[in-house]
Amino acid sequence: MPTITPNLNRAILDLRQGKPVAIPTETVYGLAAMIDQESAIKAVFTMKNRPLNHPLIVHVAQDTDLTEWVEELPAYAQKLIDHFWPGPLTLVLRSKPNAINPLISGGQTTVAMRCPNHPIAQKLLLALKTPLVAPSANPFGKISPATAEHVKRSFPESDLTILDGGRCEVGIESTIIDATDPDGYQILRHGLIDEHALSAVIAAGPLKKENTTRVPGRLESHYQPQKTLYYFDDYESLSNFCQKRAGDVFAIASTKPLSVDSQYFRPLATQAETAAFDLYFQLREADESHVICIAIELPPNESAWQGVRERILKAGLPYSINPKP
Ligand code: TXA
Ligand code: MG
């Protein structure tokens, strides 16, 4: 059985002995291994049932000198790091030849770097004096964990140490940008730090050209609850659906549909930041409830909402192509 603990020394010991440890970050919990512990990294892939060609993010302590792992940073990337780190922004950068284990990079010549803004993650990284690789601490394709208890439920059989850092403040995974092109960045995965925030810091928007960077995690469905999740472009069609399927549906929407019992309803926040904080929590509550499916209202197609929208679009199905569920 997994052990939830606040004991940093236990986590340090496990990691040094080559065991994966679940760690808190400000976005979601990660399943961490030391960057130089190949067997622990392999164990992370096995535990998650994650295909080996899905690269991992390298997590570093604040003020780490990146030159050991990456080639010269584009000037705008350094500006973004200075502004947003520690924080929920991951940069894909050109790696130094032979500096990164191909297990981490998926055999590519790039590496994703992130400096998490969680005091416990920072303490751990400082104590270890070496970076940690960490995917989200959930089985491949499923919902990411926002609490230590979520991690425990995802890996009930394993002898895993879960370092407790409370509920994650952000609630969805970090924004990932491709920063390999000296001319500018492109967003590979949306998150709380949106295009406006990035562009404001470097006084330039994302590159408009086609992105050729391979991001395996981006291609397929992801973040999936156990129950079927339908998303709706407008509140009215969601409400009609709930009425037709009265008693079967857990609704996450701007207003409670009349036909839905309040125990099967969660509000979709009006602020993107709050909705991100709530999203995985609400989907887990829906999974644990006695209904057949989940209906969620899509938030507006605006910059600040892209992180939440992207999760919903990958986790769910548009109701319109499934008129008779
Ligand atoms: O907030 C987060 O980023 C969390 C916490 C634990 O830090 N981590 C996380 O990791 O979401 P994971 O493994 O679930 O998602 C990492 C994503 C994957 O889609 C992967 O394909 C992409 O990052 N990625 C990693 N390295 C890459 C690279 N070199 N090039 C392109 N994409 C990369
Ligand atoms: Mg993940």
Tab-separated table of C-alpha atoms and ligand atoms in Angstrom:
chain	number	residue	atom	x	y	z
A	1	MET	CA	0.000	0.000	0.000
A	2	PRO	CA	1.227	3.568	-0.649
A	3	THR	CA	2.227	5.772	2.292
A	4	ILE	CA	1.227	9.417	2.469
A	5	THR	CA	3.771	11.328	4.534
A	6	PRO	CA	5.066	14.857	5.171
A	7	ASN	CA	8.512	13.348	5.849
A	8	LEU	CA	10.965	14.890	3.413
A	9	ASN	CA	13.828	12.665	4.574
A	10	ARG	CA	11.907	9.538	3.727
A	11	ALA	CA	11.335	10.867	0.195
A	12	ILE	CA	15.018	11.746	-0.139
A	13	LEU	CA	16.054	8.291	1.011
A	14	ASP	CA	13.679	6.528	-1.391
A	15	LEU	CA	14.808	8.660	-4.314
A	16	ARG	CA	18.495	8.106	-3.552
A	17	GLN	CA	17.836	4.377	-3.357
A	18	GLY	CA	16.374	4.476	-6.845
A	19	LYS	CA	12.663	4.363	-6.015
A	20	PRO	CA	10.064	6.651	-7.598
A	21	VAL	CA	8.345	9.011	-5.138
A	22	ALA	CA	5.157	11.024	-5.666
A	23	ILE	CA	5.807	14.712	-5.051
A	24	PRO	CA	3.594	17.780	-4.828
A	25	THR	CA	3.959	20.628	-7.298
A	26	GLU	CA	1.791	23.716	-7.711
A	27	THR	CA	0.088	22.199	-10.800
A	28	VAL	CA	-0.520	18.496	-10.081
A	29	TYR	CA	1.367	15.745	-8.230
A	30	GLY	CA	4.302	14.205	-10.091
A	31	LEU	CA	5.794	10.715	-10.001
A	32	ALA	CA	9.454	11.577	-9.584
A	33	ALA	CA	12.773	9.861	-10.155
A	34	MET	CA	16.299	11.261	-9.979
A	35	ILE	CA	17.602	12.356	-13.369
A	36	ASP	CA	20.573	9.970	-13.154
A	37	GLN	CA	18.723	6.880	-11.864
A	38	GLU	CA	17.855	4.932	-14.989
A	39	SER	CA	16.096	2.053	-13.275
A	40	ALA	CA	13.910	4.440	-11.266
A	41	ILE	CA	12.991	6.253	-14.481
A	42	LYS	CA	12.038	2.938	-16.069
A	43	ALA	CA	9.943	2.163	-12.984
A	44	VAL	CA	8.065	5.453	-13.481
A	45	PHE	CA	7.095	4.406	-17.025
A	46	THR	CA	6.049	0.955	-15.829
A	47	MET	CA	3.982	2.245	-12.915
A	48	LYS	CA	2.119	4.668	-15.172
A	49	ASN	CA	1.838	2.197	-18.026
A	50	ARG	CA	3.214	5.009	-20.153
A	51	PRO	CA	4.672	4.343	-23.620
A	52	LEU	CA	8.448	4.829	-23.633
A	53	ASN	CA	8.340	7.370	-26.454
A	54	HIS	CA	6.526	9.940	-24.300
A	55	PRO	CA	9.259	12.229	-22.979
A	56	LEU	CA	9.423	13.405	-19.373
A	57	ILE	CA	9.761	16.882	-17.895
A	58	VAL	CA	12.946	17.674	-15.956
A	59	HIS	CA	12.213	19.578	-12.727
A	60	VAL	CA	14.914	21.872	-11.356
A	61	ALA	CA	15.467	23.921	-8.206
A	62	GLN	CA	15.201	27.691	-8.394
A	63	ASP	CA	18.309	29.407	-9.818
A	64	THR	CA	19.703	26.175	-11.260
A	65	ASP	CA	22.282	26.743	-13.971
A	66	LEU	CA	20.701	25.037	-16.986
A	67	THR	CA	23.871	24.931	-19.067
A	68	GLU	CA	24.682	21.405	-17.888
A	69	TRP	CA	21.663	20.102	-19.831
A	70	VAL	CA	20.694	22.609	-22.486
A	71	GLU	CA	22.368	24.491	-25.341
A	72	GLU	CA	22.358	28.259	-25.294
A	73	LEU	CA	18.902	29.629	-24.508
A	74	PRO	CA	17.161	31.964	-26.942
A	75	ALA	CA	17.024	35.454	-25.369
A	76	TYR	CA	13.225	35.380	-25.101
A	77	ALA	CA	13.373	32.002	-23.281
A	78	GLN	CA	15.679	33.500	-20.666
A	79	LYS	CA	13.238	36.400	-20.248
A	80	LEU	CA	10.347	33.987	-19.712
A	81	ILE	CA	12.352	31.975	-17.197
A	82	ASP	CA	13.328	35.146	-15.313
A	83	HIS	CA	9.707	36.198	-15.175
A	84	PHE	CA	7.773	32.972	-14.599
A	85	TRP	CA	10.109	30.650	-12.684
A	86	PRO	CA	9.430	29.159	-10.278
A	87	GLY	CA	6.006	28.647	-11.787
A	88	PRO	CA	3.795	26.564	-14.070
A	89	LEU	CA	5.713	27.126	-17.317
A	90	THR	CA	7.684	24.326	-19.014
A	91	LEU	CA	10.127	25.150	-21.807
A	92	VAL	CA	11.171	22.635	-24.440
A	93	LEU	CA	14.798	23.505	-25.211
A	94	ARG	CA	17.640	22.082	-27.283
A	95	SER	CA	19.536	19.610	-25.135
A	96	LYS	CA	23.307	19.357	-24.957
A	97	PRO	CA	24.600	16.304	-26.836
A	98	ASN	CA	24.685	13.252	-24.525
A	99	ALA	CA	23.529	15.276	-21.511
A	100	ILE	CA	20.037	13.771	-21.307
A	101	ASN	CA	19.222	10.087	-21.042
A	102	PRO	CA	17.176	9.121	-24.156
A	103	LEU	CA	14.603	7.601	-21.780
A	104	ILE	CA	13.857	11.149	-20.620
A	105	SER	CA	13.878	12.865	-24.013
A	106	GLY	CA	12.135	10.068	-25.903
A	107	GLY	CA	15.270	9.901	-28.048
A	108	GLN	CA	14.855	13.521	-29.207
A	109	THR	CA	17.439	16.309	-29.161
A	110	THR	CA	15.231	18.484	-26.962
A	111	VAL	CA	14.383	18.478	-23.279
A	112	ALA	CA	11.450	19.948	-21.356
A	113	MET	CA	12.552	21.977	-18.300
A	114	ARG	CA	10.374	23.224	-15.468
A	115	CYS	CA	10.975	24.874	-12.098
A	116	PRO	CA	7.988	24.092	-9.868
A	117	ASN	CA	6.611	26.702	-7.495
A	118	HIS	CA	5.863	24.506	-4.505
A	119	PRO	CA	7.894	24.961	-1.317
A	120	ILE	CA	8.162	21.206	-0.689
A	121	ALA	CA	9.231	20.436	-4.259
A	122	GLN	CA	11.848	23.190	-4.003
A	123	LYS	CA	13.129	21.924	-0.646
A	124	LEU	CA	13.431	18.432	-2.060
A	125	LEU	CA	15.263	19.575	-5.197
A	126	LEU	CA	17.657	21.688	-3.147
A	127	ALA	CA	18.382	18.824	-0.751
A	128	LEU	CA	18.990	16.349	-3.589
A	129	LYS	CA	21.186	18.806	-5.527
A	130	THR	CA	20.051	17.139	-8.719
A	131	PRO	CA	16.962	17.501	-10.943
A	132	LEU	CA	14.004	15.156	-10.845
A	133	VAL	CA	12.119	13.872	-13.848
A	134	ALA	CA	8.396	13.670	-13.165
A	135	PRO	CA	5.328	12.978	-15.241
A	136	SER	CA	1.961	13.537	-13.597
A	137	ALA	CA	1.315	10.838	-10.964
A	138	ASN	CA	-1.585	9.078	-12.688
A	139	PRO	CA	-1.978	6.017	-14.900
A	140	PHE	CA	-1.350	6.961	-18.548
A	141	GLY	CA	-4.267	8.833	-20.120
A	142	LYS	CA	-6.200	9.309	-16.888
A	143	ILE	CA	-6.943	12.337	-14.716
A	144	SER	CA	-3.967	13.955	-12.989
A	145	PRO	CA	-3.922	14.040	-9.170
A	146	ALA	CA	-4.442	17.278	-7.241
A	147	THR	CA	-4.012	15.729	-3.771
A	148	ALA	CA	-1.901	13.025	-2.128
A	149	GLU	CA	-5.086	10.979	-1.656
A	150	HIS	CA	-5.734	11.089	-5.435
A	151	VAL	CA	-2.262	9.630	-6.009
A	152	LYS	CA	-2.909	6.908	-3.447
A	153	ARG	CA	-6.126	5.901	-5.183
A	154	SER	CA	-4.332	5.755	-8.539
A	155	PHE	CA	-1.669	3.326	-7.317
A	156	PRO	CA	-3.420	1.354	-4.564
A	157	GLU	CA	-1.225	-1.731	-4.884
A	158	SER	CA	2.197	-0.105	-4.957
A	159	ASP	CA	4.649	0.464	-2.153
A	160	LEU	CA	4.957	4.154	-3.068
A	161	THR	CA	5.978	7.054	-0.820
A	162	ILE	CA	3.690	10.022	-1.459
A	163	LEU	CA	5.067	13.276	-0.141
A	164	ASP	CA	2.105	15.286	1.076
A	165	GLY	CA	2.017	18.922	0.047
A	166	GLY	CA	-1.707	19.597	0.324
A	167	ARG	CA	-3.985	20.365	-2.590
A	168	CYS	CA	-2.250	21.696	-5.700
A	169	GLU	CA	-2.908	25.411	-6.138
A	170	VAL	CA	-3.144	25.484	-9.921
A	171	GLY	CA	-4.976	22.211	-10.522
A	172	ILE	CA	-4.034	21.575	-14.182
A	173	GLU	CA	-0.647	20.749	-15.688
A	174	SER	CA	1.915	23.407	-16.641
A	175	THR	CA	1.843	25.367	-19.882
A	176	ILE	CA	4.435	23.850	-22.250
A	177	ILE	CA	6.103	25.998	-24.876
A	178	ASP	CA	8.492	25.041	-27.622
A	179	ALA	CA	11.444	27.395	-27.145
A	180	THR	CA	13.827	25.690	-29.583
A	181	ASP	CA	13.425	28.330	-32.305
A	182	PRO	CA	15.484	31.503	-31.719
A	183	ASP	CA	12.794	33.502	-33.524
A	184	GLY	CA	10.043	32.815	-31.010
A	185	TYR	CA	7.915	30.373	-29.083
A	186	GLN	CA	4.902	28.177	-29.766
A	187	ILE	CA	2.458	26.754	-27.236
A	188	LEU	CA	2.486	22.940	-27.137
A	189	ARG	CA	0.164	22.487	-24.156
A	190	HIS	CA	-2.058	25.197	-22.728
A	191	GLY	CA	-2.110	25.944	-19.015
A	192	LEU	CA	-2.684	28.731	-16.547
A	193	ILE	CA	0.034	30.917	-18.091
A	194	ASP	CA	-1.666	31.863	-21.344
A	195	GLU	CA	-0.610	33.448	-24.605
A	196	HIS	CA	-1.351	36.972	-23.350
A	197	ALA	CA	0.807	36.532	-20.266
A	198	LEU	CA	3.712	35.092	-22.300
A	199	SER	CA	3.520	37.677	-25.047
A	200	ALA	CA	3.348	40.546	-22.562
A	201	VAL	CA	6.715	39.559	-21.084
A	202	ILE	CA	8.617	39.233	-24.348
A	203	ALA	CA	6.651	41.825	-26.314
A	204	ALA	CA	5.962	39.330	-29.118
A	205	GLY	CA	3.270	36.745	-29.826
A	206	PRO	CA	3.769	33.084	-30.713
A	207	LEU	CA	5.274	32.150	-34.072
A	208	LYS	CA	2.666	31.726	-36.745
A	209	LYS	CA	4.363	28.892	-38.622
A	210	GLU	CA	3.429	25.220	-38.470
A	211	ASN	CA	4.992	23.474	-35.472
A	212	THR	CA	7.004	20.375	-36.270
A	213	THR	CA	7.983	19.455	-32.701
A	214	ARG	CA	6.783	16.005	-31.806
A	215	VAL	CA	4.661	16.049	-28.649
A	216	PRO	CA	3.391	12.537	-28.228
A	217	GLY	CA	1.205	13.391	-25.255
A	218	ARG	CA	-0.653	15.893	-27.383
A	219	LEU	CA	-1.907	13.522	-30.033
A	220	GLU	CA	-4.496	11.415	-28.332
A	221	SER	CA	-7.275	11.556	-25.828
A	222	HIS	CA	-6.074	12.281	-22.329
A	223	TYR	CA	-7.088	13.341	-18.829
A	224	GLN	CA	-9.971	10.877	-18.966
A	225	PRO	CA	-12.419	10.158	-16.165
A	226	GLN	CA	-13.837	6.628	-15.922
A	227	LYS	CA	-17.358	7.677	-16.857
A	228	THR	CA	-18.154	8.989	-20.327
A	229	LEU	CA	-17.775	12.764	-20.399
A	230	TYR	CA	-19.813	14.771	-22.915
A	231	TYR	CA	-19.071	18.412	-23.522
A	232	PHE	CA	-21.549	20.994	-24.771
A	233	ASP	CA	-20.917	24.247	-26.603
A	234	ASP	CA	-23.926	25.918	-25.056
A	235	TYR	CA	-25.829	25.682	-21.811
A	236	GLU	CA	-29.196	25.034	-23.429
A	237	SER	CA	-28.158	21.803	-25.137
A	238	LEU	CA	-26.513	20.637	-21.906
A	239	SER	CA	-29.688	21.342	-20.002
A	240	ASN	CA	-31.821	19.497	-22.604
A	241	PHE	CA	-29.505	16.515	-22.399
A	242	CYS	CA	-29.764	16.449	-18.601
A	243	GLN	CA	-33.532	16.560	-18.828
A	244	LYS	CA	-33.654	13.680	-21.323
A	245	ARG	CA	-31.322	11.616	-19.172
A	246	ALA	CA	-32.714	12.717	-15.798
A	247	GLY	CA	-31.019	10.868	-12.944
A	248	ASP	CA	-28.165	9.602	-15.146
A	249	VAL	CA	-26.056	12.721	-15.397
A	250	PHE	CA	-23.512	14.567	-13.265
A	251	ALA	CA	-23.442	18.180	-14.540
A	252	ILE	CA	-20.629	20.729	-14.382
A	253	ALA	CA	-22.104	23.948	-15.743
A	254	SER	CA	-22.547	27.676	-15.201
A	255	THR	CA	-26.029	27.117	-13.677
A	256	LYS	CA	-27.666	24.016	-12.193
A	257	PRO	CA	-30.051	22.455	-14.720
A	258	LEU	CA	-33.496	22.021	-13.108
A	259	SER	CA	-33.544	18.276	-13.796
A	260	VAL	CA	-30.246	17.632	-11.972
A	261	ASP	CA	-30.223	16.889	-8.250
A	262	SER	CA	-27.875	19.288	-6.437
A	263	GLN	CA	-25.645	16.425	-5.223
A	264	TYR	CA	-24.867	15.723	-8.924
A	265	PHE	CA	-24.076	19.303	-9.819
A	266	ARG	CA	-20.882	21.357	-9.567
A	267	PRO	CA	-20.603	24.959	-10.741
A	268	LEU	CA	-18.295	25.869	-13.592
A	269	ALA	CA	-16.463	28.897	-12.183
A	270	THR	CA	-16.627	32.209	-14.004
A	271	GLN	CA	-12.857	32.707	-13.627
A	272	ALA	CA	-10.550	30.406	-15.616
A	273	GLU	CA	-8.137	30.174	-12.697
A	274	THR	CA	-10.843	28.875	-10.357
A	275	ALA	CA	-12.242	26.512	-12.988
A	276	ALA	CA	-8.752	25.032	-13.469
A	277	PHE	CA	-8.404	24.561	-9.713
A	278	ASP	CA	-11.783	22.774	-9.618
A	279	LEU	CA	-11.736	20.722	-12.830
A	280	TYR	CA	-9.969	17.452	-11.936
A	281	PHE	CA	-11.488	17.517	-8.470
A	282	GLN	CA	-14.988	17.773	-9.904
A	283	LEU	CA	-14.351	15.046	-12.486
A	284	ARG	CA	-13.175	12.733	-9.721
A	285	GLU	CA	-16.273	13.516	-7.658
A	286	ALA	CA	-18.382	12.718	-10.708
A	287	ASP	CA	-16.539	9.422	-11.187
A	288	GLU	CA	-17.233	8.446	-7.602
A	289	SER	CA	-20.951	9.298	-7.785
A	290	HIS	CA	-23.788	6.959	-8.758
A	291	VAL	CA	-24.566	8.340	-12.195
A	292	ILE	CA	-23.911	6.999	-15.674
A	293	CYS	CA	-22.231	9.906	-17.417
A	294	ILE	CA	-20.906	13.442	-16.991
A	295	ALA	CA	-21.996	16.565	-18.890
A	296	ILE	CA	-19.792	19.649	-18.901
A	297	GLU	CA	-20.291	23.080	-20.413
A	298	LEU	CA	-17.377	24.277	-22.534
A	299	PRO	CA	-16.016	27.599	-21.301
A	300	PRO	CA	-15.534	30.471	-23.758
A	301	ASN	CA	-12.972	30.092	-26.538
A	302	GLU	CA	-10.716	32.819	-25.103
A	303	SER	CA	-7.011	32.937	-24.313
A	304	ALA	CA	-7.372	32.617	-20.540
A	305	TRP	CA	-9.632	29.558	-20.906
A	306	GLN	CA	-7.469	27.508	-23.296
A	307	GLY	CA	-5.943	25.400	-20.505
A	308	VAL	CA	-9.320	24.287	-19.176
A	309	ARG	CA	-10.822	23.902	-22.664
A	310	GLU	CA	-7.956	21.735	-23.885
A	311	ARG	CA	-8.379	19.346	-20.922
A	312	ILE	CA	-12.123	19.062	-21.516
A	313	LEU	CA	-11.773	18.554	-25.284
A	314	LYS	CA	-9.255	15.735	-24.755
A	315	ALA	CA	-11.079	14.122	-21.850
A	316	GLY	CA	-14.527	14.157	-23.414
A	317	LEU	CA	-16.660	13.682	-26.507
A	318	PRO	CA	-18.739	16.322	-28.244
A	319	TYR	CA	-22.349	15.401	-27.595
A	320	SER	CA	-23.392	16.308	-31.133
A	321	ILE	CA	-21.650	13.284	-32.668
A	322	ASN	CA	-23.218	11.015	-30.080
A	323	PRO	CA	-26.912	11.855	-30.307
A	324	LYS	CA	-27.975	8.540	-28.735
A	325	PRO	CA	-25.592	7.654	-25.905
B	1	TXA	O1	2.546	20.461	-14.505
B	1	TXA	C1	3.217	19.585	-15.051
B	1	TXA	O2	3.860	19.807	-16.102
B	1	TXA	C2	3.244	18.209	-14.392
B	1	TXA	C3	3.948	18.327	-13.036
B	1	TXA	C4	4.117	16.999	-12.339
B	1	TXA	O3	5.165	18.970	-13.202
B	1	TXA	N1	3.885	17.252	-15.229
B	1	TXA	C5	3.302	16.760	-16.356
B	1	TXA	O4	4.040	15.766	-16.984
B	1	TXA	O5	2.228	17.126	-16.774
B	1	TXA	P1	3.425	14.782	-18.065
B	1	TXA	O6	4.497	13.788	-18.286
B	1	TXA	O7	2.121	14.284	-17.636
B	1	TXA	O8	3.308	15.664	-19.347
B	1	TXA	C6	4.492	16.076	-19.972
B	1	TXA	C7	4.243	16.475	-21.386
B	1	TXA	C8	3.940	15.301	-22.294
B	1	TXA	O9	2.848	15.634	-23.120
B	1	TXA	C9	5.215	15.162	-23.093
B	1	TXA	O10	4.987	14.638	-24.382
B	1	TXA	C10	5.729	16.601	-23.139
B	1	TXA	O11	5.437	17.075	-21.866
B	1	TXA	N2	7.171	16.659	-23.324
B	1	TXA	C11	8.132	16.295	-22.474
B	1	TXA	N3	9.354	16.458	-23.025
B	1	TXA	C12	9.162	16.937	-24.268
B	1	TXA	C13	10.014	17.288	-25.359
B	1	TXA	N4	11.330	17.168	-25.285
B	1	TXA	N5	9.433	17.732	-26.494
B	1	TXA	C14	8.109	17.855	-26.589
B	1	TXA	N6	7.248	17.521	-25.610
B	1	TXA	C15	7.763	17.066	-24.462
B	2	MG	MG	0.232	13.615	-17.574
